[in-house]
Rosetta silent file (secondary structure, phi, psi, omega in degrees, C-alpha in Angstrom):
SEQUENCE: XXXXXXXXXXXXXXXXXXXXXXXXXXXXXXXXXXXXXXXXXXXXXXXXXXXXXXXXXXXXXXXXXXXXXXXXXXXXX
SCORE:     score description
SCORE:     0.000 S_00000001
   1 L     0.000  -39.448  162.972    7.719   16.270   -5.926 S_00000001
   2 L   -55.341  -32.732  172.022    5.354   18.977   -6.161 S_00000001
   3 L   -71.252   19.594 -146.983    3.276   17.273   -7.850 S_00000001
   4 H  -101.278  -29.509  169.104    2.518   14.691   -5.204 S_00000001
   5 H   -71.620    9.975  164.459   -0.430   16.336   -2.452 S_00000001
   6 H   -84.356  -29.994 -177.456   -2.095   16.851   -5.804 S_00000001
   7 H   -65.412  -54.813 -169.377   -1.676   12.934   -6.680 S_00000001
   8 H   -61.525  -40.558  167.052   -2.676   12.231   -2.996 S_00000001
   9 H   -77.611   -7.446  170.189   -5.683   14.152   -2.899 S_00000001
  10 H   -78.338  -15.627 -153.722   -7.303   12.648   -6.047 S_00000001
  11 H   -82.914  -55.485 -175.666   -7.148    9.202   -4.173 S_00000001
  12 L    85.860   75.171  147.572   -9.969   11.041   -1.488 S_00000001
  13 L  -108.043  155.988 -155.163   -8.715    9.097    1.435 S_00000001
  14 L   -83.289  173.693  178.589   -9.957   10.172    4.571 S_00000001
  15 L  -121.722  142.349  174.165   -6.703   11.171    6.893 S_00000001
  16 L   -80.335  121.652 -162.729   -6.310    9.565   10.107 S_00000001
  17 L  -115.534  -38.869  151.730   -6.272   12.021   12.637 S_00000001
  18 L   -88.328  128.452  166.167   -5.622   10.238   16.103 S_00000001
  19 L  -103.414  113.330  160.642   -2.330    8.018   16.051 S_00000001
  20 L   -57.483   10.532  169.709   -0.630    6.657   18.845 S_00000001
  21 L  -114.018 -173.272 -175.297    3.021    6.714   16.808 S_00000001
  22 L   -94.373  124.266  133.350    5.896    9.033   16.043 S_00000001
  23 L   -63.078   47.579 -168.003    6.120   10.722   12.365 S_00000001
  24 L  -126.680  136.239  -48.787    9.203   10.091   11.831 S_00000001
  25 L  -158.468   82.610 -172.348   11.358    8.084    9.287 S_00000001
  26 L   112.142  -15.898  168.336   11.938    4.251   10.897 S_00000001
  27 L   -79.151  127.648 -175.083    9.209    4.514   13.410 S_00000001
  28 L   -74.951  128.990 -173.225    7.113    1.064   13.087 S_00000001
  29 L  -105.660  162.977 -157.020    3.465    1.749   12.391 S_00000001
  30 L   -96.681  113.720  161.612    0.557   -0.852   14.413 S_00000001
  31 L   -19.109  -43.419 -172.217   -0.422   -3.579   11.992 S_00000001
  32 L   -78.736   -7.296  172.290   -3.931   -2.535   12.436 S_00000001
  33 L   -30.454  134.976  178.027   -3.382    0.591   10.830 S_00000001
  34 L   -93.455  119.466  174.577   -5.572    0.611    7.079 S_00000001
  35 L  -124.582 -170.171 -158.996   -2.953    1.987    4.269 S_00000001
  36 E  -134.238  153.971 -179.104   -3.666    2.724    0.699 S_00000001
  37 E   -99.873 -174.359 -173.264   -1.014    1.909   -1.931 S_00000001
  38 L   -70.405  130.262  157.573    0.861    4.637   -3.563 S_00000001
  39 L   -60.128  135.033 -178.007   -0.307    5.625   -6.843 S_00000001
  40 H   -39.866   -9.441 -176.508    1.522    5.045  -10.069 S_00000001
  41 H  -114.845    3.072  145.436    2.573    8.609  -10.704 S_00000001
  42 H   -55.333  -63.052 -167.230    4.755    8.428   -7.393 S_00000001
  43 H   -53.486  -33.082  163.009    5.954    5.828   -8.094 S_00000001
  44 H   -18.691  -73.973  178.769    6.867    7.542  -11.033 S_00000001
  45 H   -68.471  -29.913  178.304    8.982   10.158   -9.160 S_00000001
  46 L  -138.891   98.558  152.644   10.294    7.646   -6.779 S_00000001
  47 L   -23.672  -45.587 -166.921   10.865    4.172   -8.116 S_00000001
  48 L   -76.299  -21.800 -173.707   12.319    2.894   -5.154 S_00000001
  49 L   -76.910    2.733  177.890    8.906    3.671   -3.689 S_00000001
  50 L   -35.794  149.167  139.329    7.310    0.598   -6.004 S_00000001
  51 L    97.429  -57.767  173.186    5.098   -1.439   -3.796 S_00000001
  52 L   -20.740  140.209 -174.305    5.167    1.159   -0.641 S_00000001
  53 E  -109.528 -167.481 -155.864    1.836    1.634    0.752 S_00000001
  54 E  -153.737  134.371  155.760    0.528    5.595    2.188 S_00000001
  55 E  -133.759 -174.013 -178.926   -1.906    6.753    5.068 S_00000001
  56 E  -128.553  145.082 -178.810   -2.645   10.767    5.400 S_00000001
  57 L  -127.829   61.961 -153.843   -2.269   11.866    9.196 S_00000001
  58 L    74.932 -107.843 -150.846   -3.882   15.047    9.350 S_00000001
  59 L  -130.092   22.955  157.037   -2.336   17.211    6.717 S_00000001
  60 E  -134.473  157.871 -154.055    0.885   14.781    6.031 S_00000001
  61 E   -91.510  145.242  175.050    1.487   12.150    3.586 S_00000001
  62 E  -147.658  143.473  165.465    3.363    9.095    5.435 S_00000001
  63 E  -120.575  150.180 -171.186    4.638    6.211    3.079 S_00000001
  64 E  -141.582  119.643  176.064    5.249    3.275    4.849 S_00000001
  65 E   -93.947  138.759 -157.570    6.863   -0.208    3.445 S_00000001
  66 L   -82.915    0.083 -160.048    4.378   -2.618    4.156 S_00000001
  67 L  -103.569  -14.783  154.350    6.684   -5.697    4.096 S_00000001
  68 L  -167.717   62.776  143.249    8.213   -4.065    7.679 S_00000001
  69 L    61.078  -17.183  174.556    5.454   -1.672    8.745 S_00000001
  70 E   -49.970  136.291  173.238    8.429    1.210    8.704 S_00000001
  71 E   -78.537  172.508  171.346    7.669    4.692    8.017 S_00000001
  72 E  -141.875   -7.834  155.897   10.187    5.722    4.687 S_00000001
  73 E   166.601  162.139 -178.353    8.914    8.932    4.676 S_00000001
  74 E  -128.815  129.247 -150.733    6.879   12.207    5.552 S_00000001
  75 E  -136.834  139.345  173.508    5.888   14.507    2.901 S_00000001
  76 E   -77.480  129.126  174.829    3.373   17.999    3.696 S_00000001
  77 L  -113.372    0.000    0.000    0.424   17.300    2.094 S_00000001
């Protein structure tokens, strides 16, 4: 788990910094949002996370499943 703002920061995605949603776990993020998908050595650590896409929101990590827009979690990046 530690290893993962190290994973996140090799991708060099820019972080979004104004959002009009909640960061929190089940809040639905706005279609137009741009996400990136999770790299394979997440997925590693969390399996279940297969397919889940990512956006960075200032200085946290948000995974989001893309098939219903849901956050699934917020990780310090």
């Amino acid at each position: 788990r530690t290893q993962i703002p190290s994973v996140i920061r090799e991708q060099h995605v820019a972080p979004v910094t104004n959002v009009n949603f909640a960061l929190s776990i089940g809040t639905g993020v706005p279609r137009d949002v741009s996400f990136h998908a999770l790299p394979t050595e997440i997925v590693t650590i969390y399996p279940e996370w297969r397919g889940y896409e990512f956006i960075l929101v200032r200085d946290q990590i948000v995974v989001v499943d893309p098939r219903t827009f849901e956050i699934v979690a917020v990780l310090e990046s």
